Short mmCIF file of C-alpha atoms and ligand atoms in Angstrom, two decimals:
data_model
loop_
_atom_site.label_atom_id
_atom_site.label_comp_id
_atom_site.label_asym_id
_atom_site.label_seq_id
_atom_site.Cartn_x
_atom_site.Cartn_y
_atom_site.Cartn_z
CA MET L 15 0.00 0.00 0.00
CA VAL L 16 1.14 3.53 -0.73
CA ALA L 17 -0.35 6.30 1.37
CA SER L 18 0.40 9.67 2.91
CA GLU L 19 -0.56 8.87 6.50
CA ALA L 20 -0.96 5.92 8.84
CA ALA L 21 -1.66 5.70 12.57
CA PRO L 22 0.20 5.49 14.89
CA PHE L 23 3.02 7.16 12.92
CA ILE L 24 1.22 10.21 11.59
CA LYS L 25 -2.45 11.21 11.46
CA THR L 26 -4.58 14.13 10.36
CA GLY L 27 -7.81 12.24 9.71
CA GLY L 28 -9.55 8.96 9.03
CA LEU L 29 -7.13 7.91 6.29
CA ALA L 30 -4.54 7.28 8.99
CA ASP L 31 -7.00 5.20 11.01
CA VAL L 32 -7.59 3.03 7.94
CA LEU L 33 -3.89 2.59 7.13
CA GLY L 34 -3.19 1.74 10.77
CA ALA L 35 -5.81 -1.00 11.01
CA LEU L 36 -6.67 -2.48 7.60
CA PRO L 37 -3.18 -3.90 6.90
CA ALA L 38 -3.22 -5.91 10.14
CA ALA L 39 -6.75 -7.12 9.45
CA LEU L 40 -5.61 -8.28 6.02
CA ALA L 41 -2.54 -9.96 7.50
CA GLU L 42 -4.84 -11.84 9.83
CA ARG L 43 -6.56 -13.25 6.76
CA GLY L 44 -3.24 -14.46 5.41
CA GLU L 45 -2.46 -11.58 3.04
CA GLN L 46 1.11 -10.34 3.04
CA VAL L 47 0.91 -6.58 3.30
CA ALA L 48 3.41 -3.74 3.56
CA VAL L 49 2.76 -0.01 3.70
CA VAL L 50 4.99 2.74 2.31
CA LEU L 51 4.62 6.26 3.69
CA PRO L 52 6.79 9.36 4.17
CA TRP L 53 8.82 9.87 7.33
CA TYR L 54 7.58 13.34 8.20
CA GLY L 55 9.29 15.63 10.67
CA GLU L 56 6.24 15.27 12.90
CA ALA L 57 5.99 11.49 12.67
CA ARG L 58 6.12 9.36 15.81
CA VAL L 59 8.37 6.38 15.19
CA GLU L 60 9.41 4.36 18.20
CA ALA L 61 11.65 1.72 16.68
CA SER L 62 12.87 1.25 13.14
CA ARG L 63 15.81 -0.05 11.16
CA CYS L 64 17.24 1.18 7.91
CA VAL L 65 16.51 -1.36 5.17
CA LEU L 66 17.54 0.59 2.08
CA GLU L 67 20.64 2.73 2.41
CA GLU L 68 20.67 6.07 0.66
CA PHE L 69 19.81 5.81 -3.01
CA PRO L 70 18.87 8.47 -5.55
CA VAL L 71 15.26 9.03 -6.56
CA CYS L 72 14.59 11.22 -9.54
CA GLY L 73 11.85 13.78 -9.31
CA GLY L 74 12.26 14.59 -12.99
CA PRO L 75 15.60 16.29 -13.56
CA ALA L 76 16.24 16.72 -9.81
CA ARG L 77 17.67 13.94 -7.66
CA TYR L 78 16.86 13.30 -4.04
CA GLY L 79 18.78 11.12 -1.65
CA VAL L 80 16.31 8.75 -0.01
CA ARG L 81 16.61 6.17 2.75
CA VAL L 82 13.99 3.62 3.66
CA HIS L 83 13.38 2.44 7.20
CA GLU L 84 11.19 -0.38 8.38
CA ALA L 85 8.99 -0.09 11.45
CA VAL L 86 6.65 -2.87 12.43
CA TRP L 87 3.13 -2.16 13.58
CA ARG L 88 0.81 -5.01 14.48
CA GLY L 89 3.06 -7.42 12.65
CA VAL L 90 2.96 -5.43 9.40
CA PRO L 91 6.06 -3.77 7.91
CA TYR L 92 5.71 -0.03 7.41
CA PHE L 93 8.39 1.35 5.12
CA LEU L 94 9.12 4.95 6.01
CA VAL L 95 10.67 7.04 3.29
CA GLU L 96 13.23 9.43 4.68
CA CYS L 97 14.12 12.49 2.64
CA ALA L 98 14.73 15.40 4.99
CA GLU L 99 14.58 17.96 2.22
CA LEU L 100 11.03 16.96 1.24
CA PHE L 101 9.48 15.42 4.36
CA GLY L 102 11.52 16.72 7.28
CA ARG L 103 9.80 20.09 7.51
CA LYS L 104 6.99 21.11 9.87
CA GLY L 105 3.57 20.24 8.50
CA ILE L 106 2.35 17.32 6.45
CA TYR L 107 0.57 18.84 3.49
CA PHE L 108 0.70 22.56 4.26
CA ASP L 109 1.87 25.24 6.67
CA GLU L 110 0.58 28.71 7.57
CA LYS L 111 1.37 29.87 4.04
CA GLY L 112 -0.84 27.23 2.44
CA ASP L 113 -0.23 23.95 0.57
CA PHE L 114 3.46 23.25 0.07
CA PRO L 115 4.28 24.38 -3.47
CA ASP L 116 6.38 21.24 -4.04
CA ASN L 117 3.73 18.70 -3.01
CA HIS L 118 3.83 17.18 -6.49
CA VAL L 119 7.56 16.50 -6.07
CA ARG L 120 7.13 15.22 -2.51
CA PHE L 121 4.57 12.63 -3.51
CA ALA L 122 6.34 11.80 -6.76
CA VAL L 123 9.36 10.86 -4.66
CA LEU L 124 7.18 8.89 -2.23
CA ASN L 125 5.70 6.85 -5.08
CA LYS L 126 9.03 6.32 -6.83
CA ALA L 127 10.50 5.19 -3.51
CA ALA L 128 7.51 2.85 -3.01
CA LEU L 129 8.26 1.24 -6.37
CA ALA L 130 11.91 0.94 -5.33
CA VAL L 131 10.72 -0.90 -2.21
CA ALA L 132 8.58 -3.10 -4.45
CA ARG L 133 11.60 -3.83 -6.64
CA ARG L 134 14.16 -4.42 -3.92
CA ARG L 135 12.49 -5.35 -0.70
CA PHE L 136 8.89 -6.51 -0.91
CA ARG L 137 7.71 -7.92 -4.26
CA PRO L 138 3.94 -7.36 -4.40
CA ASP L 139 1.44 -8.75 -6.85
CA ILE L 140 -0.83 -5.79 -6.14
CA VAL L 141 0.06 -2.17 -5.51
CA HIS L 142 -2.78 -0.68 -3.48
CA CYS L 143 -2.79 3.11 -3.82
CA HIS L 144 -4.63 5.47 -1.48
CA ASP L 145 -5.97 8.87 -2.60
CA TRP L 146 -4.13 11.28 -4.88
CA GLN L 147 -0.94 11.03 -2.86
CA GLY L 148 -0.68 7.33 -3.76
CA SER L 149 -2.00 7.64 -7.32
CA LEU L 150 1.35 8.22 -8.98
CA ALA L 151 2.38 4.61 -8.34
CA ALA L 152 -0.43 3.47 -10.65
CA ILE L 153 0.46 6.16 -13.18
CA TYR L 154 4.16 5.20 -13.20
CA LEU L 155 3.37 1.50 -13.57
CA ARG L 156 1.40 2.27 -16.72
CA SER L 157 3.89 4.76 -18.15
CA VAL L 158 7.57 4.95 -17.16
CA PHE L 159 7.68 1.39 -15.83
CA ALA L 160 5.25 -0.15 -18.33
CA GLY L 161 7.94 -2.29 -19.97
CA ASP L 162 9.85 -3.13 -16.81
CA PRO L 163 9.97 -6.93 -16.37
CA VAL L 164 10.07 -6.58 -12.57
CA PHE L 165 6.55 -5.19 -12.58
CA LEU L 166 5.14 -7.48 -15.23
CA GLY L 167 1.70 -8.65 -14.16
CA VAL L 168 1.58 -6.36 -11.11
CA LYS L 169 -1.99 -5.09 -10.64
CA THR L 170 -3.10 -1.80 -9.15
CA LEU L 171 -6.00 -0.91 -6.92
CA LEU L 172 -6.85 2.68 -6.00
CA THR L 173 -8.94 3.46 -2.93
CA ILE L 174 -10.59 6.87 -2.96
CA HIS L 175 -11.03 8.20 0.56
CA ASN L 176 -12.03 11.71 -0.42
CA LEU L 177 -12.78 13.09 -3.87
CA GLY L 178 -12.48 16.61 -2.52
CA TYR L 179 -8.68 16.38 -2.74
CA GLN L 180 -7.44 15.50 -6.22
CA GLY L 181 -3.83 16.64 -6.42
CA ILE L 182 -4.23 19.24 -9.16
CA PHE L 183 -1.06 20.96 -10.40
CA PRO L 184 -0.07 23.17 -13.36
CA ALA L 185 0.85 21.33 -16.56
CA GLU L 186 4.41 22.62 -16.19
CA THR L 187 4.93 20.35 -13.16
CA LEU L 188 4.83 17.15 -15.28
CA PRO L 189 8.60 16.90 -15.88
CA ALA L 190 9.34 17.41 -12.16
CA MET L 191 7.26 14.29 -11.51
CA GLY L 192 9.16 12.37 -14.14
CA LEU L 193 6.18 12.30 -16.51
CA ASP L 194 5.81 13.50 -20.07
CA ALA L 195 3.21 14.22 -22.73
CA THR L 196 2.36 10.53 -23.15
CA VAL L 197 0.14 10.72 -20.05
CA PHE L 198 -1.10 14.28 -20.60
CA HIS L 199 -4.33 13.67 -22.46
CA ILE L 200 -8.00 13.26 -21.69
CA GLN L 201 -7.65 9.52 -21.01
CA GLY L 202 -4.74 10.26 -18.66
CA VAL L 203 -3.85 12.91 -16.11
CA GLU L 204 -5.00 15.94 -18.13
CA PHE L 205 -7.86 17.85 -16.52
CA TYR L 206 -8.87 21.24 -17.93
CA GLY L 207 -5.30 21.94 -19.00
CA LYS L 208 -3.83 20.91 -15.65
CA VAL L 209 -2.44 17.72 -14.12
CA ASN L 210 -4.92 15.83 -11.96
CA LEU L 211 -3.20 12.96 -10.18
CA LEU L 212 -6.36 11.39 -8.77
CA LYS L 213 -7.87 11.35 -12.25
CA GLY L 214 -4.73 9.60 -13.48
CA GLY L 215 -5.06 7.09 -10.66
CA ILE L 216 -8.70 6.46 -11.53
CA LEU L 217 -7.94 5.85 -15.19
CA TYR L 218 -4.69 3.90 -14.83
CA SER L 219 -5.60 1.58 -11.94
CA ASP L 220 -6.96 -1.87 -12.64
CA ALA L 221 -9.66 -1.56 -9.99
CA LEU L 222 -11.14 1.12 -7.76
CA THR L 223 -12.75 1.14 -4.36
CA THR L 224 -14.15 3.85 -2.19
CA VAL L 225 -15.04 3.77 1.48
CA SER L 226 -18.81 3.23 1.47
CA ARG L 227 -21.39 1.93 -0.96
CA ALA L 228 -23.37 5.13 -0.84
CA TYR L 229 -20.30 7.23 -1.70
CA ALA L 230 -19.47 4.85 -4.57
CA ARG L 231 -22.87 5.73 -6.06
CA GLU L 232 -22.75 9.42 -5.17
CA ILE L 233 -19.40 10.16 -6.78
CA GLN L 234 -20.81 9.20 -10.15
CA THR L 235 -23.19 12.17 -9.98
CA PRO L 236 -22.44 15.87 -10.60
CA GLU L 237 -23.48 16.75 -7.04
CA TYR L 238 -20.68 14.70 -5.47
CA GLY L 239 -18.30 13.94 -8.32
CA CYS L 240 -16.17 17.09 -7.95
CA GLY L 241 -15.83 17.22 -11.73
CA LEU L 242 -14.74 13.57 -12.01
CA GLU L 243 -18.26 12.06 -12.12
CA ALA L 244 -18.06 11.15 -15.82
CA VAL L 245 -14.60 9.60 -15.41
CA LEU L 246 -15.88 7.56 -12.47
CA ALA L 247 -19.10 6.56 -14.22
CA ALA L 248 -17.02 5.33 -17.16
CA ARG L 249 -15.16 3.05 -14.73
CA SER L 250 -18.18 1.98 -12.66
CA SER L 251 -17.73 -1.68 -13.64
CA VAL L 252 -14.47 -1.81 -11.63
CA LEU L 253 -15.59 0.49 -8.78
CA THR L 254 -16.87 -0.95 -5.50
CA GLY L 255 -17.74 0.55 -2.13
CA ILE L 256 -16.16 -1.11 0.91
CA LEU L 257 -17.09 0.43 4.22
CA ASN L 258 -14.25 1.23 6.61
CA GLY L 259 -14.10 -0.68 9.84
CA ALA L 260 -13.53 0.65 13.31
CA ASP L 261 -10.48 -0.34 15.29
CA TYR L 262 -12.22 -1.53 18.44
CA SER L 263 -8.91 -2.25 20.15
CA GLU L 264 -8.51 1.54 20.22
CA TRP L 265 -12.15 2.61 20.30
CA SER L 266 -14.21 0.67 22.88
CA PRO L 267 -15.69 2.07 26.09
CA GLU L 268 -14.92 -1.20 27.89
CA THR L 269 -11.16 -0.78 27.49
CA ASP L 270 -10.43 2.79 26.30
CA ARG L 271 -7.25 3.88 28.09
CA TYR L 272 -8.18 7.56 27.85
CA LEU L 273 -11.52 7.31 29.67
CA PRO L 274 -11.86 8.03 33.40
CA ALA L 275 -14.36 5.17 33.72
CA HIS L 276 -15.27 2.19 31.59
CA TYR L 277 -18.75 1.05 30.62
CA SER L 278 -20.51 -1.43 28.40
CA ARG L 279 -23.81 -2.16 26.73
CA GLU L 280 -24.90 -4.09 29.82
CA ASP L 281 -23.76 -1.47 32.30
CA LEU L 282 -23.74 2.12 31.13
CA ALA L 283 -23.15 3.68 34.56
CA GLY L 284 -19.56 4.66 33.70
CA LYS L 285 -20.80 6.91 30.89
CA GLN L 286 -22.14 9.39 33.44
CA VAL L 287 -18.73 9.41 35.12
CA CYS L 288 -17.18 10.15 31.73
CA LYS L 289 -19.65 12.97 31.14
CA ARG L 290 -18.98 14.58 34.51
CA ALA L 291 -15.21 14.36 34.01
CA LEU L 292 -15.45 15.76 30.49
CA LEU L 293 -17.47 18.76 31.68
CA ALA L 294 -14.84 19.42 34.34
CA GLU L 295 -12.00 19.02 31.85
CA LEU L 296 -13.64 21.53 29.52
CA GLY L 297 -14.47 23.96 32.32
CA LEU L 298 -18.22 23.53 31.96
CA PRO L 299 -20.38 23.69 35.11
CA GLU L 300 -21.74 20.62 36.87
CA ALA L 301 -25.24 21.90 36.03
CA CYS L 302 -24.64 20.69 32.47
CA MET L 303 -25.10 17.13 33.78
CA GLU L 304 -28.83 17.85 33.54
CA ARG L 305 -28.62 18.81 29.88
CA PRO L 306 -27.92 16.78 26.75
CA LEU L 307 -24.25 17.15 25.79
CA VAL L 308 -23.62 17.36 22.06
CA GLY L 309 -20.11 16.37 20.94
CA ILE L 310 -18.22 17.31 17.79
CA VAL L 311 -14.75 16.03 16.83
CA SER L 312 -13.67 17.00 13.37
CA ARG L 313 -11.36 18.66 10.94
CA LEU L 314 -12.95 22.11 10.71
CA VAL L 315 -13.46 22.18 6.95
CA SER L 316 -16.49 22.92 4.80
CA GLN L 317 -16.94 19.20 3.98
CA LYS L 318 -18.15 18.66 7.52
CA GLY L 319 -21.19 20.95 7.33
CA PHE L 320 -20.17 23.62 9.83
CA ASP L 321 -21.99 26.32 7.91
CA LEU L 322 -25.23 24.58 8.95
CA ILE L 323 -24.20 24.72 12.60
CA GLU L 324 -23.25 28.37 12.15
CA GLU L 325 -26.64 29.17 10.67
CA ALA L 326 -28.52 27.17 13.29
CA ALA L 327 -26.44 28.29 16.29
CA PRO L 328 -29.01 30.62 17.91
CA GLU L 329 -31.77 28.01 17.65
CA LEU L 330 -29.41 25.24 18.71
CA MET L 331 -28.48 27.04 21.91
CA LYS L 332 -32.17 27.80 22.57
CA CYS L 333 -32.81 24.03 22.68
CA GLY L 334 -30.97 23.86 25.99
CA VAL L 335 -28.08 21.69 24.87
CA CYS L 336 -24.44 21.85 25.97
CA LEU L 337 -21.74 21.66 23.36
CA ALA L 338 -18.25 20.07 23.42
CA VAL L 339 -16.21 20.77 20.30
CA LEU L 340 -12.75 19.56 19.31
CA GLY L 341 -11.19 20.46 15.99
CA THR L 342 -8.75 22.46 13.93
CA GLY L 343 -8.93 23.72 10.40
CA GLU L 344 -10.22 26.74 8.51
CA SER L 345 -9.94 29.91 10.57
CA ARG L 346 -13.51 30.84 9.66
CA TYR L 347 -14.86 27.87 11.65
CA GLU L 348 -12.31 28.18 14.43
CA THR L 349 -13.47 31.79 14.92
CA PHE L 350 -17.11 30.77 14.78
CA PHE L 351 -16.70 28.24 17.59
CA ARG L 352 -14.62 30.63 19.68
CA THR L 353 -17.34 33.28 19.33
CA LEU L 354 -20.06 30.79 20.20
CA VAL L 355 -18.20 29.78 23.35
CA ALA L 356 -17.66 33.41 24.33
CA ALA L 357 -21.42 33.98 24.07
CA HIS L 358 -22.33 30.82 26.04
CA PRO L 359 -19.40 30.08 28.34
CA ASP L 360 -21.58 28.08 30.72
CA ARG L 361 -22.89 25.74 28.04
CA ALA L 362 -20.35 25.51 25.24
CA ALA L 363 -16.66 24.64 25.16
CA ALA L 364 -14.33 24.34 22.21
CA ARG L 365 -10.77 23.08 22.01
CA ILE L 366 -9.16 24.34 18.84
CA ALA L 367 -6.50 21.66 18.76
CA TYR L 368 -5.61 18.19 17.62
CA ASP L 369 -5.90 16.02 20.71
CA ASN L 370 -6.47 12.28 20.40
CA PRO L 371 -7.10 11.53 24.12
CA LEU L 372 -9.71 14.30 24.24
CA ALA L 373 -11.32 12.91 21.08
CA HIS L 374 -11.83 9.65 23.00
CA ARG L 375 -13.19 11.45 26.05
CA ILE L 376 -15.72 13.37 23.96
CA GLU L 377 -16.91 10.09 22.44
CA GLY L 378 -17.18 8.71 25.96
CA GLY L 379 -18.75 11.70 27.71
CA ALA L 380 -21.15 13.18 25.13
CA ASP L 381 -24.77 12.10 24.81
CA ILE L 382 -25.20 13.01 21.16
CA PHE L 383 -22.63 13.18 18.35
CA LEU L 384 -23.35 15.73 15.61
CA MET L 385 -22.02 15.20 12.07
CA PRO L 386 -23.97 17.23 9.50
CA SER L 387 -21.47 16.64 6.66
CA ARG L 388 -22.01 18.14 3.23
CA TYR L 389 -20.44 14.91 1.97
CA GLU L 390 -18.81 12.04 3.87
CA PRO L 391 -17.01 9.23 2.05
CA CYS L 392 -17.22 7.01 5.12
CA GLY L 393 -16.74 8.88 8.38
CA LEU L 394 -15.34 7.11 11.39
CA ASN L 395 -16.51 9.22 14.28
CA GLN L 396 -20.15 8.23 13.89
CA ILE L 397 -19.04 4.59 13.94
CA TYR L 398 -17.05 5.21 17.12
CA SER L 399 -20.05 7.08 18.56
CA LEU L 400 -22.30 4.07 18.04
CA ARG L 401 -19.91 1.94 20.06
CA TYR L 402 -19.75 4.55 22.84
CA GLY L 403 -23.53 4.84 23.20
CA THR L 404 -23.26 8.42 21.93
CA VAL L 405 -26.26 8.69 19.67
CA PRO L 406 -25.31 10.09 16.24
CA VAL L 407 -27.26 12.84 14.49
CA VAL L 408 -25.99 12.86 10.92
CA ARG L 409 -26.76 13.99 7.43
CA ALA L 410 -27.82 11.03 5.29
CA THR L 411 -24.89 11.06 2.92
CA GLY L 412 -22.11 8.61 2.04
CA GLY L 413 -20.92 6.45 4.89
CA LEU L 414 -23.10 8.32 7.37
CA ASP L 415 -26.17 7.08 5.52
CA ASP L 416 -24.77 3.54 5.39
CA THR L 417 -23.92 3.25 9.09
CA VAL L 418 -26.70 5.08 10.96
CA ASP L 419 -30.36 4.03 10.89
CA GLU L 420 -33.55 4.77 12.81
CA GLU L 421 -32.74 2.16 15.45
CA THR L 422 -29.38 3.71 16.27
CA GLY L 423 -29.57 7.43 15.51
CA PHE L 424 -31.14 10.33 13.61
CA LYS L 425 -30.64 11.38 10.01
CA PHE L 426 -31.65 14.26 7.80
CA ARG L 427 -31.29 14.36 4.03
CA GLU L 428 -31.64 17.92 2.78
CA TYR L 429 -28.52 20.04 3.31
CA SER L 430 -30.14 22.78 5.34
CA ALA L 431 -30.01 24.16 8.87
CA ALA L 432 -33.75 23.51 9.21
CA ALA L 433 -33.40 19.84 8.32
CA MET L 434 -30.47 19.47 10.72
CA MET L 435 -32.43 21.09 13.53
CA GLY L 436 -35.38 18.82 12.75
CA ALA L 437 -33.24 15.72 13.30
CA LEU L 438 -31.59 17.18 16.37
CA LYS L 439 -34.95 18.03 17.93
CA GLU L 440 -36.11 14.48 17.35
CA ALA L 441 -32.98 13.30 19.13
CA LEU L 442 -33.65 15.69 22.03
CA ALA L 443 -37.22 14.42 22.35
CA ALA L 444 -35.89 10.86 22.49
CA TYR L 445 -33.31 11.92 25.08
CA ARG L 446 -36.12 13.04 27.38
CA ASN L 447 -37.51 9.52 27.31
CA PRO L 448 -34.89 7.45 29.18
CA GLU L 449 -36.22 4.11 28.02
CA ARG L 450 -36.19 5.13 24.38
CA TRP L 451 -32.73 6.61 24.79
CA ARG L 452 -31.33 3.49 26.38
CA ALA L 453 -32.73 1.43 23.51
CA LEU L 454 -31.05 3.70 20.96
CA GLN L 455 -27.74 3.55 22.82
CA ARG L 456 -27.87 -0.21 23.19
CA ALA L 457 -28.79 -0.80 19.55
CA GLY L 458 -25.86 1.32 18.44
CA MET L 459 -23.46 -0.38 20.82
CA ALA L 460 -24.47 -3.76 19.45
CA ARG L 461 -23.59 -2.84 15.86
CA ASP L 462 -20.40 -4.43 14.65
CA TYR L 463 -18.22 -2.49 12.22
CA SER L 464 -15.01 -4.33 12.98
CA TRP L 465 -12.34 -4.49 10.29
CA ALA L 466 -12.65 -8.23 9.67
CA ALA L 467 -15.68 -7.86 7.38
CA SER L 468 -14.13 -5.01 5.40
CA ALA L 469 -10.80 -6.83 5.13
CA ALA L 470 -12.63 -9.84 3.68
CA GLN L 471 -14.03 -7.60 0.95
CA TYR L 472 -10.58 -6.18 0.14
CA SER L 473 -9.26 -9.75 0.00
CA ALA L 474 -11.99 -10.64 -2.48
CA CYS L 475 -11.01 -7.63 -4.54
CA TYR L 476 -7.33 -8.68 -4.51
CA ARG L 477 -8.29 -12.23 -5.48
CA LYS L 478 -10.23 -10.98 -8.47
CA LEU L 479 -7.30 -8.82 -9.54
CA ARG L 480 -4.83 -11.70 -9.20
CA LEU L 481 -7.02 -13.88 -11.39
CA ALA L 482 -7.53 -11.24 -14.07
CA SER L 483 -5.08 -11.51 -16.93
P1 ADP D 633 -11.90 12.67 8.02
O1 ADP D 633 -10.96 11.59 7.63
O2 ADP D 633 -12.62 13.26 6.86
O3 ADP D 633 -11.25 13.73 8.85
P2 ADP D 633 -13.21 10.63 9.66
O4 ADP D 633 -14.45 10.68 10.45
O5 ADP D 633 -13.05 9.48 8.73
O6 ADP D 633 -13.05 12.02 8.91
O7 ADP D 633 -11.95 10.51 10.62
C1 ADP D 633 -11.53 11.50 11.48
C2 ADP D 633 -10.52 10.92 12.44
O8 ADP D 633 -9.66 11.95 12.89
C3 ADP D 633 -11.15 10.32 13.66
O9 ADP D 633 -10.34 9.28 14.18
C4 ADP D 633 -11.17 11.52 14.63
O10 ADP D 633 -11.23 11.14 15.97
C5 ADP D 633 -9.87 12.18 14.28
N1 ADP D 633 -9.83 13.63 14.52
C6 ADP D 633 -10.31 14.61 13.72
N2 ADP D 633 -10.06 15.83 14.26
C7 ADP D 633 -9.41 15.61 15.42
C8 ADP D 633 -8.88 16.46 16.45
N3 ADP D 633 -8.97 17.78 16.39
N4 ADP D 633 -8.26 15.86 17.50
C9 ADP D 633 -8.16 14.52 17.57
N5 ADP D 633 -8.64 13.68 16.66
C10 ADP D 633 -9.26 14.21 15.58
C1 GLC D 634 -11.54 10.67 4.30
C2 GLC D 634 -13.03 10.93 4.45
C3 GLC D 634 -13.69 10.15 5.57
C4 GLC D 634 -13.18 8.72 5.61
C5 GLC D 634 -11.66 8.70 5.68
C6 GLC D 634 -11.08 7.31 5.72
O1 GLC D 634 -10.75 11.54 5.03
O2 GLC D 634 -13.31 12.30 4.58
O3 GLC D 634 -15.08 10.16 5.39
O4 GLC D 634 -13.72 8.05 6.73
O5 GLC D 634 -11.14 9.33 4.54
O6 GLC D 634 -11.48 6.52 4.61
#
C-alpha cells in the first residue's frame, strides 16, 4: 500500500486510522501486506531499522537522496521514506502559508520510492494506492515502468477516501514528476489543462474502491463527483464501495485507556462518570449534567457541514443543549466556535486543537454526536459514537447514511439548517424519554463495524485482480 498517513506514525484524519488497522486485518486473513509512507518531521516512530541505504530518486531532472526504514506495527512492515529535504519540515501537506508548493515532487518521490521498495524489498502482486498522494504509483506503472519486467503482471487498486482532494497541479509540473506528454491527455492525467493525479489514478488503476457503498454511487453524480463524475461513471464496472471498519482495540468504552471510567452495553453507569469528568476538563459547570451534551470532533473544513451549525447556532443554543467541540482547520470555523463559546461560556466549550485523548473522552462523555457533513465518504466518528452509546445525528450522505439508521440514531437528508435542527430536535425528544434513549444507545453499541468484514471484501477484490489476466 502507498499512502500519505498511517496511525500510529502520523495522522490528520480517518485515512490514517484506515492505514493503521486495515493492513493488520488483512494480515490476519493471510495476506502479506506492507505499507509505504513518508517519514515526516512530525511522525512518531518508536523503533525502526534502515533497510535501504541512501539511493537516488529522480523527481524529474532533480535527484533526491532517499533512505527507507522499516517499522513494524501489528506485525505489518511499514516502510518509512526518509528524505529530509522533502518530508523533514513542519507540517504534512501545508503550513501557515498554504499547501506546500512542491507537493507534487514530494509525492512523486514517495511513489518512486515505493516502487523501489517493491523492486528491492517486498515484491507485491498488487500495488494498493490510497488517494491522490498514492496515485502516482499506478500512473508510473502504466507509463515509465510499463515495460519493466520486474513489474510485469503487477496489478493496481486505488482506494478513494475523499474526492475533494485531487492533487491538481499546473501542466508545467509534469517533468518534475518524471512524466511526459504521453500521459497528458484526456484519457490520462490531463484535466482542464492541468495535471490531476487522482484522475490519473482512476484511469490507470486496474480496480477502484471507495469507502462506502453510498459514496461509490454518489461520486458518479455531478453533485458529489467534484468534476470527475463522468470519469468515475465510465469506470463503474471496476468500482466498489467497501465500508471502513472501526479499530475496536482503540475505540471501545470497555477498554479505552483515555476514559476516566469504563462502561458497556450491559452497564452504562460509567458513561455518566465520563460525562462529569469531560465537563470538568472543559471547564463547563456541573449543572450541564442535567442537559444533553452534544459532541463534535472533526477537521474544521467545509466538507463537515459547519456552515449549517453556524446558521442554526441561535436556535441550537435555545434548545438547551451543551456543546463540546474539538477540531482544527479553517480559521472561519475556528473563529465561529470561539465566538459561540464566548457567548455561552456556561454551556459551550471548544478546544481548537488536535488532541487524540480528548477525542476519546468526547466520544465517551457526550450524549449526542453531531455530524452534518455536506459529503462524507465514510466517516469514522459516527461509527465510534455508536460503540460509545453516543447517539449520532448525521446527514444522510455517504458512509453516514450507510452506518446510521432509525434504530441507532437520527438522520436528515436535505442540506439545510432547518433539516439538521429537525433531526436534532427528534434526538432531544428521544433523550427526554430514558427508556427510548437506552434502547437507541444499546442498539448502536451492538452494531459491529469491525475491520474483519471489510478486510474480507478487500481480499476478495485482490483475489479478483490476481485472477484477471
Ligand atoms: P476525516 O478523515 O474526513 O477527517 P473521519 O471521520 O473518517 O473524517 O476521521 C476522522 C478521524 O480523525 C477520527 O479518528 C477523529 O477522531 C480524528 N480527529 C479529527 N479531528 C481531530 C482532532 N482535532 N483531534 C483529535 N482527533 C481528531
Ligand atoms: C476521508 C473521508 C472520511 C473517511 C476517511 C477514511 O478523510 O473524509 O469520510 O472516513 O477518509 O477513509
